[in-house]
Amino acid sequence: MTLESLLLSRDPELVRVIRPTLQKLAIDVEVCNEVRLATEILMSEKFDAIIIDCDDMKGGLEILQGLRNTPSNRNSVTFAILNGKRTTTQEAFGLGANFVLQKPISFLNASRCFNAALNFMVRERRRYFRQPVRMPVSVMLGEKVLKAMSTNISEGGIALNLHEALPKNATPRLRFTLPARNSSIDVAGEVAWADVQGRVGLRFQEMSAESKELLENWLNEQMETELPGAKERLAAAEAAAASAGAAANAKNAR
């Protein structure tokens, strides 16, 4: 598994610096040089990082401003590239940028910036991380118990294969034991989607603190296997977020 990024720019020098910098960090880069196409891509695909050449690409600022309204990328780590003539750093942050780089960009500056942001990219990947897994799941609808097999699981829900379709608006209870774990998870589910072949996606509801911790720890281990170093980066990102929150609360309390 690698992290995914989108670079929106027509500047060949910027691409020459950014692409190898990200590749050294094991971040795949998709380069787009058309605003209209970028808008379509951002509505349909998910990226861990989005880099926008705001000042030297017409429409770049509008992409930055509208990014938080896209369903797939509203929480993606966002970088604004400025030329020092049009948009100020403060304005870029106000439009939703998480990081700002000023042209001309050197390999050193780019490396420092993306290294600093990497922890937050990993945290964003963890937020929507979905792990493929096959395990038996008991689906309880009142007195009826259906047997199912999972296909994948995340913090927020699970996808199953059933021998029969679930009723519309069903809210079953689910019971399963994660691989290499002894304790079972018992949680309420809400149907998010279903098809006539018995495939169904359920959102978790009312999960106990113990079950939530069990699931999160298991998912963290799976992500660590696919993205070595993820645990440390997640911890660092959470610590930084907590520190920023404490600082904001202290400022508001003055």
PDB file of C-alpha atoms in Angstrom:
ATOM      1  CA  MET A   1       0.000   0.000   0.000  1.00  0.00           C
ATOM      2  CA  THR A   2       1.246   3.469  -0.857  1.00  0.00           C
ATOM      3  CA  LEU A   3      -0.103   6.916  -0.141  1.00  0.00           C
ATOM      4  CA  GLU A   4      -1.793   8.704  -3.051  1.00  0.00           C
ATOM      5  CA  SER A   5      -1.443  12.355  -4.070  1.00  0.00           C
ATOM      6  CA  LEU A   6      -2.772  14.647  -6.789  1.00  0.00           C
ATOM      7  CA  LEU A   7      -0.643  17.512  -8.120  1.00  0.00           C
ATOM      8  CA  LEU A   8      -2.572  20.192  -9.990  1.00  0.00           C
ATOM      9  CA  SER A   9      -0.129  22.295 -12.030  1.00  0.00           C
ATOM     10  CA  ARG A  10       1.027  23.277 -15.509  1.00  0.00           C
ATOM     11  CA  ASP A  11       4.470  24.334 -14.252  1.00  0.00           C
ATOM     12  CA  PRO A  12       7.073  21.796 -15.484  1.00  0.00           C
ATOM     13  CA  GLU A  13       9.677  23.041 -12.989  1.00  0.00           C
ATOM     14  CA  LEU A  14       7.280  22.507 -10.086  1.00  0.00           C
ATOM     15  CA  VAL A  15       6.476  19.002 -11.316  1.00  0.00           C
ATOM     16  CA  ARG A  16      10.207  18.294 -11.700  1.00  0.00           C
ATOM     17  CA  VAL A  17      10.761  19.077  -8.012  1.00  0.00           C
ATOM     18  CA  ILE A  18       7.564  17.707  -6.454  1.00  0.00           C
ATOM     19  CA  ARG A  19       7.325  14.334  -8.202  1.00  0.00           C
ATOM     20  CA  PRO A  20      10.690  12.837  -7.092  1.00  0.00           C
ATOM     21  CA  THR A  21      10.321  14.370  -3.611  1.00  0.00           C
ATOM     22  CA  LEU A  22       7.035  12.538  -3.074  1.00  0.00           C
ATOM     23  CA  GLN A  23       8.272   9.348  -4.683  1.00  0.00           C
ATOM     24  CA  LYS A  24      11.152   9.210  -2.193  1.00  0.00           C
ATOM     25  CA  LEU A  25       8.501   9.182   0.541  1.00  0.00           C
ATOM     26  CA  ALA A  26       6.655   6.304  -1.180  1.00  0.00           C
ATOM     27  CA  ILE A  27       3.821   8.624  -2.222  1.00  0.00           C
ATOM     28  CA  ASP A  28       2.347   8.028  -5.673  1.00  0.00           C
ATOM     29  CA  VAL A  29       1.767  11.194  -7.695  1.00  0.00           C
ATOM     30  CA  GLU A  30      -0.938  11.840 -10.272  1.00  0.00           C
ATOM     31  CA  VAL A  31      -0.279  15.057 -12.199  1.00  0.00           C
ATOM     32  CA  CYS A  32      -3.234  16.962 -13.644  1.00  0.00           C
ATOM     33  CA  ASN A  33      -2.894  20.160 -15.707  1.00  0.00           C
ATOM     34  CA  GLU A  34      -6.574  20.917 -16.337  1.00  0.00           C
ATOM     35  CA  VAL A  35      -8.863  22.444 -13.722  1.00  0.00           C
ATOM     36  CA  ARG A  36     -12.025  20.923 -15.184  1.00  0.00           C
ATOM     37  CA  LEU A  37     -10.506  17.451 -15.198  1.00  0.00           C
ATOM     38  CA  ALA A  38      -9.142  17.968 -11.692  1.00  0.00           C
ATOM     39  CA  THR A  39     -12.638  18.843 -10.472  1.00  0.00           C
ATOM     40  CA  GLU A  40     -14.004  15.599 -11.912  1.00  0.00           C
ATOM     41  CA  ILE A  41     -11.169  13.543 -10.441  1.00  0.00           C
ATOM     42  CA  LEU A  42     -11.595  15.073  -6.980  1.00  0.00           C
ATOM     43  CA  MET A  43     -15.293  14.251  -6.991  1.00  0.00           C
ATOM     44  CA  SER A  44     -14.726  10.586  -7.796  1.00  0.00           C
ATOM     45  CA  GLU A  45     -11.334   9.604  -6.365  1.00  0.00           C
ATOM     46  CA  LYS A  46      -9.785   9.762  -2.908  1.00  0.00           C
ATOM     47  CA  PHE A  47      -6.292  11.203  -2.264  1.00  0.00           C
ATOM     48  CA  ASP A  48      -4.236  11.395   0.908  1.00  0.00           C
ATOM     49  CA  ALA A  49      -2.606  14.643  -0.259  1.00  0.00           C
ATOM     50  CA  ILE A  50      -3.581  17.309  -2.788  1.00  0.00           C
ATOM     51  CA  ILE A  51      -1.045  19.865  -4.062  1.00  0.00           C
ATOM     52  CA  ILE A  52      -2.473  22.892  -5.887  1.00  0.00           C
ATOM     53  CA  ASP A  53      -0.516  25.476  -7.899  1.00  0.00           C
ATOM     54  CA  CYS A  54      -2.850  28.225  -6.737  1.00  0.00           C
ATOM     55  CA  ASP A  55      -1.401  31.398  -8.278  1.00  0.00           C
ATOM     56  CA  ASP A  56       0.038  30.240 -11.606  1.00  0.00           C
ATOM     57  CA  MET A  57      -2.864  28.069 -12.699  1.00  0.00           C
ATOM     58  CA  LYS A  58      -6.159  29.756 -13.491  1.00  0.00           C
ATOM     59  CA  GLY A  59      -8.847  28.245 -11.301  1.00  0.00           C
ATOM     60  CA  GLY A  60      -6.377  26.836  -8.764  1.00  0.00           C
ATOM     61  CA  LEU A  61      -7.634  28.997  -5.924  1.00  0.00           C
ATOM     62  CA  GLU A  62     -11.211  27.967  -6.666  1.00  0.00           C
ATOM     63  CA  ILE A  63     -10.203  24.310  -6.482  1.00  0.00           C
ATOM     64  CA  LEU A  64      -8.578  24.946  -3.088  1.00  0.00           C
ATOM     65  CA  GLN A  65     -11.600  26.835  -1.826  1.00  0.00           C
ATOM     66  CA  GLY A  66     -14.077  24.169  -2.924  1.00  0.00           C
ATOM     67  CA  LEU A  67     -12.070  21.177  -1.787  1.00  0.00           C
ATOM     68  CA  ARG A  68     -13.658  20.962   1.679  1.00  0.00           C
ATOM     69  CA  ASN A  69     -17.051  20.536   0.026  1.00  0.00           C
ATOM     70  CA  THR A  70     -16.071  17.421  -1.925  1.00  0.00           C
ATOM     71  CA  PRO A  71     -17.318  14.183  -0.372  1.00  0.00           C
ATOM     72  CA  SER A  72     -14.127  12.210  -0.972  1.00  0.00           C
ATOM     73  CA  ASN A  73     -11.399  14.764  -0.237  1.00  0.00           C
ATOM     74  CA  ARG A  74     -12.771  17.167   2.351  1.00  0.00           C
ATOM     75  CA  ASN A  75     -10.230  15.900   4.903  1.00  0.00           C
ATOM     76  CA  SER A  76      -7.276  15.339   2.583  1.00  0.00           C
ATOM     77  CA  VAL A  77      -3.999  17.047   3.528  1.00  0.00           C
ATOM     78  CA  THR A  78      -3.808  20.067   1.229  1.00  0.00           C
ATOM     79  CA  PHE A  79      -0.779  22.032   0.008  1.00  0.00           C
ATOM     80  CA  ALA A  80      -1.053  25.474  -1.582  1.00  0.00           C
ATOM     81  CA  ILE A  81       1.769  26.507  -3.929  1.00  0.00           C
ATOM     82  CA  LEU A  82       2.036  30.319  -4.152  1.00  0.00           C
ATOM     83  CA  ASN A  83       4.179  32.647  -6.263  1.00  0.00           C
ATOM     84  CA  GLY A  84       4.432  35.486  -3.724  1.00  0.00           C
ATOM     85  CA  LYS A  85       2.581  37.951  -5.941  1.00  0.00           C
ATOM     86  CA  ARG A  86      -1.100  37.099  -5.751  1.00  0.00           C
ATOM     87  CA  THR A  87      -2.157  35.102  -2.694  1.00  0.00           C
ATOM     88  CA  THR A  88      -0.771  35.544   0.814  1.00  0.00           C
ATOM     89  CA  THR A  89       0.055  32.637   3.091  1.00  0.00           C
ATOM     90  CA  GLN A  90      -2.688  33.752   5.478  1.00  0.00           C
ATOM     91  CA  GLU A  91      -5.241  33.801   2.662  1.00  0.00           C
ATOM     92  CA  ALA A  92      -4.230  30.296   1.561  1.00  0.00           C
ATOM     93  CA  PHE A  93      -4.708  28.968   5.093  1.00  0.00           C
ATOM     94  CA  GLY A  94      -8.058  30.739   5.238  1.00  0.00           C
ATOM     95  CA  LEU A  95      -9.125  28.942   2.045  1.00  0.00           C
ATOM     96  CA  GLY A  96      -8.372  25.550   3.595  1.00  0.00           C
ATOM     97  CA  ALA A  97      -4.694  24.817   2.943  1.00  0.00           C
ATOM     98  CA  ASN A  98      -2.892  22.790   5.608  1.00  0.00           C
ATOM     99  CA  PHE A  99       0.583  23.635   4.289  1.00  0.00           C
ATOM    100  CA  VAL A 100       1.909  26.448   2.091  1.00  0.00           C
ATOM    101  CA  LEU A 101       4.984  26.499  -0.162  1.00  0.00           C
ATOM    102  CA  GLN A 102       6.322  29.591  -1.930  1.00  0.00           C
ATOM    103  CA  LYS A 103       7.965  29.495  -5.363  1.00  0.00           C
ATOM    104  CA  PRO A 104      10.691  28.957  -6.343  1.00  0.00           C
ATOM    105  CA  ILE A 105      10.616  25.602  -4.548  1.00  0.00           C
ATOM    106  CA  SER A 106      13.859  23.729  -3.954  1.00  0.00           C
ATOM    107  CA  PHE A 107      14.209  20.008  -3.377  1.00  0.00           C
ATOM    108  CA  LEU A 108      15.244  20.768   0.222  1.00  0.00           C
ATOM    109  CA  ASN A 109      12.202  22.929   0.990  1.00  0.00           C
ATOM    110  CA  ALA A 110       9.835  20.455  -0.635  1.00  0.00           C
ATOM    111  CA  SER A 111      11.388  17.548   1.259  1.00  0.00           C
ATOM    112  CA  ARG A 112      11.090  19.347   4.602  1.00  0.00           C
ATOM    113  CA  CYS A 113       7.463  20.291   3.966  1.00  0.00           C
ATOM    114  CA  PHE A 114       6.267  16.875   2.824  1.00  0.00           C
ATOM    115  CA  ASN A 115       8.191  15.081   5.566  1.00  0.00           C
ATOM    116  CA  ALA A 116       6.472  17.317   8.121  1.00  0.00           C
ATOM    117  CA  ALA A 117       3.095  16.534   6.550  1.00  0.00           C
ATOM    118  CA  LEU A 118       3.594  12.784   6.209  1.00  0.00           C
ATOM    119  CA  ASN A 119       2.233  11.974   9.684  1.00  0.00           C
ATOM    120  CA  PHE A 120      -1.007  13.761   8.834  1.00  0.00           C
ATOM    121  CA  MET A 121      -1.283  11.953   5.501  1.00  0.00           C
ATOM    122  CA  VAL A 122      -0.980   8.629   7.323  1.00  0.00           C
ATOM    123  CA  ARG A 123      -3.641   9.731   9.815  1.00  0.00           C
ATOM    124  CA  GLU A 124      -5.968  10.606   6.943  1.00  0.00           C
ATOM    125  CA  ARG A 125      -5.327   7.197   5.338  1.00  0.00           C
ATOM    126  CA  ARG A 126      -6.097   5.533   8.675  1.00  0.00           C
ATOM    127  CA  ARG A 127      -9.390   7.415   8.930  1.00  0.00           C
ATOM    128  CA  TYR A 128     -10.836   5.680   5.874  1.00  0.00           C
ATOM    129  CA  PHE A 129      -8.634   2.568   5.939  1.00  0.00           C
ATOM    130  CA  ARG A 130     -10.646  -0.528   4.957  1.00  0.00           C
ATOM    131  CA  GLN A 131      -9.041  -3.931   5.531  1.00  0.00           C
ATOM    132  CA  PRO A 132      -9.992  -6.929   3.389  1.00  0.00           C
ATOM    133  CA  VAL A 133     -10.818  -9.847   5.702  1.00  0.00           C
ATOM    134  CA  ARG A 134     -12.782 -13.103   5.478  1.00  0.00           C
ATOM    135  CA  MET A 135     -14.318 -14.153   8.782  1.00  0.00           C
ATOM    136  CA  PRO A 136     -17.698 -15.589   9.831  1.00  0.00           C
ATOM    137  CA  VAL A 137     -20.228 -13.066  11.117  1.00  0.00           C
ATOM    138  CA  SER A 138     -23.517 -13.775  12.881  1.00  0.00           C
ATOM    139  CA  VAL A 139     -26.277 -11.391  11.812  1.00  0.00           C
ATOM    140  CA  MET A 140     -29.156 -11.309  14.310  1.00  0.00           C
ATOM    141  CA  LEU A 141     -32.564 -10.000  13.263  1.00  0.00           C
ATOM    142  CA  GLY A 142     -34.844 -10.444  16.256  1.00  0.00           C
ATOM    143  CA  GLU A 143     -35.014 -14.206  16.855  1.00  0.00           C
ATOM    144  CA  LYS A 144     -33.516 -14.970  13.444  1.00  0.00           C
ATOM    145  CA  VAL A 145     -29.770 -15.564  13.063  1.00  0.00           C
ATOM    146  CA  LEU A 146     -28.190 -15.353   9.610  1.00  0.00           C
ATOM    147  CA  LYS A 147     -24.705 -16.591   8.810  1.00  0.00           C
ATOM    148  CA  ALA A 148     -22.507 -14.309   6.765  1.00  0.00           C
ATOM    149  CA  MET A 149     -18.923 -13.965   5.610  1.00  0.00           C
ATOM    150  CA  SER A 150     -17.159 -10.607   5.743  1.00  0.00           C
ATOM    151  CA  THR A 151     -15.248  -9.148   2.806  1.00  0.00           C
ATOM    152  CA  ASN A 152     -13.757  -6.035   4.447  1.00  0.00           C
ATOM    153  CA  ILE A 153     -13.967  -3.967   7.618  1.00  0.00           C
ATOM    154  CA  SER A 154     -13.178  -0.428   8.787  1.00  0.00           C
ATOM    155  CA  GLU A 155     -13.659   1.602  11.961  1.00  0.00           C
ATOM    156  CA  GLY A 156     -17.109   2.590  10.812  1.00  0.00           C
ATOM    157  CA  GLY A 157     -18.542  -0.522   9.231  1.00  0.00           C
ATOM    158  CA  ILE A 158     -18.288  -3.898   7.558  1.00  0.00           C
ATOM    159  CA  ALA A 159     -19.163  -5.469   4.195  1.00  0.00           C
ATOM    160  CA  LEU A 160     -20.723  -8.929   4.161  1.00  0.00           C
ATOM    161  CA  ASN A 161     -21.830 -11.680   1.839  1.00  0.00           C
ATOM    162  CA  LEU A 162     -25.156 -13.204   2.885  1.00  0.00           C
ATOM    163  CA  HIS A 163     -27.168 -16.076   1.416  1.00  0.00           C
ATOM    164  CA  GLU A 164     -30.259 -13.869   1.427  1.00  0.00           C
ATOM    165  CA  ALA A 165     -30.932 -10.142   1.202  1.00  0.00           C
ATOM    166  CA  LEU A 166     -31.518  -8.130   4.343  1.00  0.00           C
ATOM    167  CA  PRO A 167     -34.826  -6.255   4.652  1.00  0.00           C
ATOM    168  CA  LYS A 168     -34.688  -2.566   3.765  1.00  0.00           C
ATOM    169  CA  ASN A 169     -33.850  -0.352   6.772  1.00  0.00           C
ATOM    170  CA  ALA A 170     -32.829  -3.413   8.805  1.00  0.00           C
ATOM    171  CA  THR A 171     -30.846  -2.751  12.010  1.00  0.00           C
ATOM    172  CA  PRO A 172     -29.357  -6.138  12.927  1.00  0.00           C
ATOM    173  CA  ARG A 173     -26.885  -6.945  15.656  1.00  0.00           C
ATOM    174  CA  LEU A 174     -23.577  -8.367  14.495  1.00  0.00           C
ATOM    175  CA  ARG A 175     -21.242 -10.700  16.324  1.00  0.00           C
ATOM    176  CA  PHE A 176     -17.768 -11.644  15.067  1.00  0.00           C
ATOM    177  CA  THR A 177     -14.241 -12.399  16.244  1.00  0.00           C
ATOM    178  CA  LEU A 178     -11.358 -10.707  14.483  1.00  0.00           C
ATOM    179  CA  PRO A 179      -8.497 -12.916  13.236  1.00  0.00           C
ATOM    180  CA  ALA A 180      -5.865 -13.601  15.916  1.00  0.00           C
ATOM    181  CA  ARG A 181      -8.155 -12.242  18.647  1.00  0.00           C
ATOM    182  CA  ASN A 182      -9.942 -14.093  21.439  1.00  0.00           C
ATOM    183  CA  SER A 183     -12.635 -11.566  22.336  1.00  0.00           C
ATOM    184  CA  SER A 184     -15.707 -11.211  20.142  1.00  0.00           C
ATOM    185  CA  ILE A 185     -17.304  -7.946  19.064  1.00  0.00           C
ATOM    186  CA  ASP A 186     -21.058  -7.507  19.478  1.00  0.00           C
ATOM    187  CA  VAL A 187     -22.350  -4.357  17.783  1.00  0.00           C
ATOM    188  CA  ALA A 188     -25.521  -2.898  16.298  1.00  0.00           C
ATOM    189  CA  GLY A 189     -25.473  -2.377  12.549  1.00  0.00           C
ATOM    190  CA  GLU A 190     -27.359  -0.168  10.127  1.00  0.00           C
ATOM    191  CA  VAL A 191     -27.681  -1.064   6.454  1.00  0.00           C
ATOM    192  CA  ALA A 192     -25.773   1.445   4.329  1.00  0.00           C
ATOM    193  CA  TRP A 193     -26.218  -0.368   1.023  1.00  0.00           C
ATOM    194  CA  ALA A 194     -27.348  -3.791  -0.223  1.00  0.00           C
ATOM    195  CA  ASP A 195     -27.921  -5.672  -3.459  1.00  0.00           C
ATOM    196  CA  VAL A 196     -30.092  -8.600  -4.543  1.00  0.00           C
ATOM    197  CA  GLN A 197     -27.121 -10.995  -4.449  1.00  0.00           C
ATOM    198  CA  GLY A 198     -26.872 -10.792  -0.670  1.00  0.00           C
ATOM    199  CA  ARG A 199     -23.965  -8.367  -0.513  1.00  0.00           C
ATOM    200  CA  VAL A 200     -24.456  -5.690   2.091  1.00  0.00           C
ATOM    201  CA  GLY A 201     -22.553  -2.869   3.750  1.00  0.00           C
ATOM    202  CA  LEU A 202     -23.398  -2.020   7.356  1.00  0.00           C
ATOM    203  CA  ARG A 203     -22.454   0.990   9.468  1.00  0.00           C
ATOM    204  CA  PHE A 204     -21.579   0.272  13.072  1.00  0.00           C
ATOM    205  CA  GLN A 205     -23.847   1.777  15.733  1.00  0.00           C
ATOM    206  CA  GLU A 206     -23.527   1.811  19.531  1.00  0.00           C
ATOM    207  CA  MET A 207     -20.157   0.054  19.727  1.00  0.00           C
ATOM    208  CA  SER A 208     -18.809  -0.357  23.252  1.00  0.00           C
ATOM    209  CA  ALA A 209     -15.527   1.313  24.218  1.00  0.00           C
ATOM    210  CA  GLU A 210     -13.889  -2.104  24.645  1.00  0.00           C
ATOM    211  CA  SER A 211     -14.978  -3.316  21.203  1.00  0.00           C
ATOM    212  CA  LYS A 212     -13.954  -0.033  19.588  1.00  0.00           C
ATOM    213  CA  GLU A 213     -10.479  -0.254  21.117  1.00  0.00           C
ATOM    214  CA  LEU A 214     -10.169  -3.895  20.029  1.00  0.00           C
ATOM    215  CA  LEU A 215     -11.128  -3.052  16.439  1.00  0.00           C
ATOM    216  CA  GLU A 216      -8.920   0.049  16.246  1.00  0.00           C
ATOM    217  CA  ASN A 217      -5.865  -1.803  17.564  1.00  0.00           C
ATOM    218  CA  TRP A 218      -6.415  -4.649  15.087  1.00  0.00           C
ATOM    219  CA  LEU A 219      -6.796  -2.211  12.178  1.00  0.00           C
ATOM    220  CA  ASN A 220      -3.655  -0.366  13.268  1.00  0.00           C
ATOM    221  CA  GLU A 221      -1.726  -3.654  13.147  1.00  0.00           C
ATOM    222  CA  GLN A 222      -3.006  -4.424   9.642  1.00  0.00           C
ATOM    223  CA  MET A 223      -2.119  -0.948   8.426  1.00  0.00           C
ATOM    224  CA  GLU A 224       1.347  -1.251   9.943  1.00  0.00           C
ATOM    225  CA  THR A 225       1.884  -4.402   7.896  1.00  0.00           C
ATOM    226  CA  GLU A 226       0.967  -2.600   4.681  1.00  0.00           C
ATOM    227  CA  LEU A 227       2.556   0.752   5.563  1.00  0.00           C
ATOM    228  CA  PRO A 228       5.560   0.201   7.901  1.00  0.00           C
ATOM    229  CA  GLY A 229       6.020   3.011  10.406  1.00  0.00           C
ATOM    230  CA  ALA A 230       2.309   3.880  10.397  1.00  0.00           C
ATOM    231  CA  LYS A 231       1.923   3.354  14.167  1.00  0.00           C
ATOM    232  CA  GLU A 232       4.604   5.901  15.031  1.00  0.00           C
ATOM    233  CA  ARG A 233       3.306   8.396  12.492  1.00  0.00           C
ATOM    234  CA  LEU A 234      -0.262   8.013  13.749  1.00  0.00           C
ATOM    235  CA  ALA A 235       0.886   8.601  17.324  1.00  0.00           C
ATOM    236  CA  ALA A 236       2.860  11.671  16.266  1.00  0.00           C
ATOM    237  CA  ALA A 237      -0.101  13.087  14.330  1.00  0.00           C
ATOM    238  CA  GLU A 238      -2.468  12.531  17.257  1.00  0.00           C
ATOM    239  CA  ALA A 239      -0.012  14.188  19.648  1.00  0.00           C
ATOM    240  CA  ALA A 240       0.348  17.172  17.317  1.00  0.00           C
ATOM    241  CA  ALA A 241      -3.430  17.485  16.953  1.00  0.00           C
ATOM    242  CA  ALA A 242      -3.904  17.303  20.716  1.00  0.00           C
ATOM    243  CA  SER A 243      -1.227  19.941  21.247  1.00  0.00           C
ATOM    244  CA  ALA A 244      -2.832  22.236  18.679  1.00  0.00           C
ATOM    245  CA  GLY A 245      -6.230  21.752  20.303  1.00  0.00           C
ATOM    246  CA  ALA A 246      -4.852  22.568  23.736  1.00  0.00           C
ATOM    247  CA  ALA A 247      -3.159  25.690  22.383  1.00  0.00           C
ATOM    248  CA  ALA A 248      -6.405  26.832  20.729  1.00  0.00           C
ATOM    249  CA  ASN A 249      -8.375  26.260  23.934  1.00  0.00           C
ATOM    250  CA  ALA A 250      -5.807  28.199  25.955  1.00  0.00           C
ATOM    251  CA  LYS A 251      -5.968  31.088  23.462  1.00  0.00           C
ATOM    252  CA  ASN A 252      -9.769  31.159  23.604  1.00  0.00           C
ATOM    253  CA  ALA A 253      -9.694  31.127  27.398  1.00  0.00           C
ATOM    254  CA  ARG A 254      -7.655  34.342  27.571  1.00  0.00           C
TER     255      ARG A 254
END
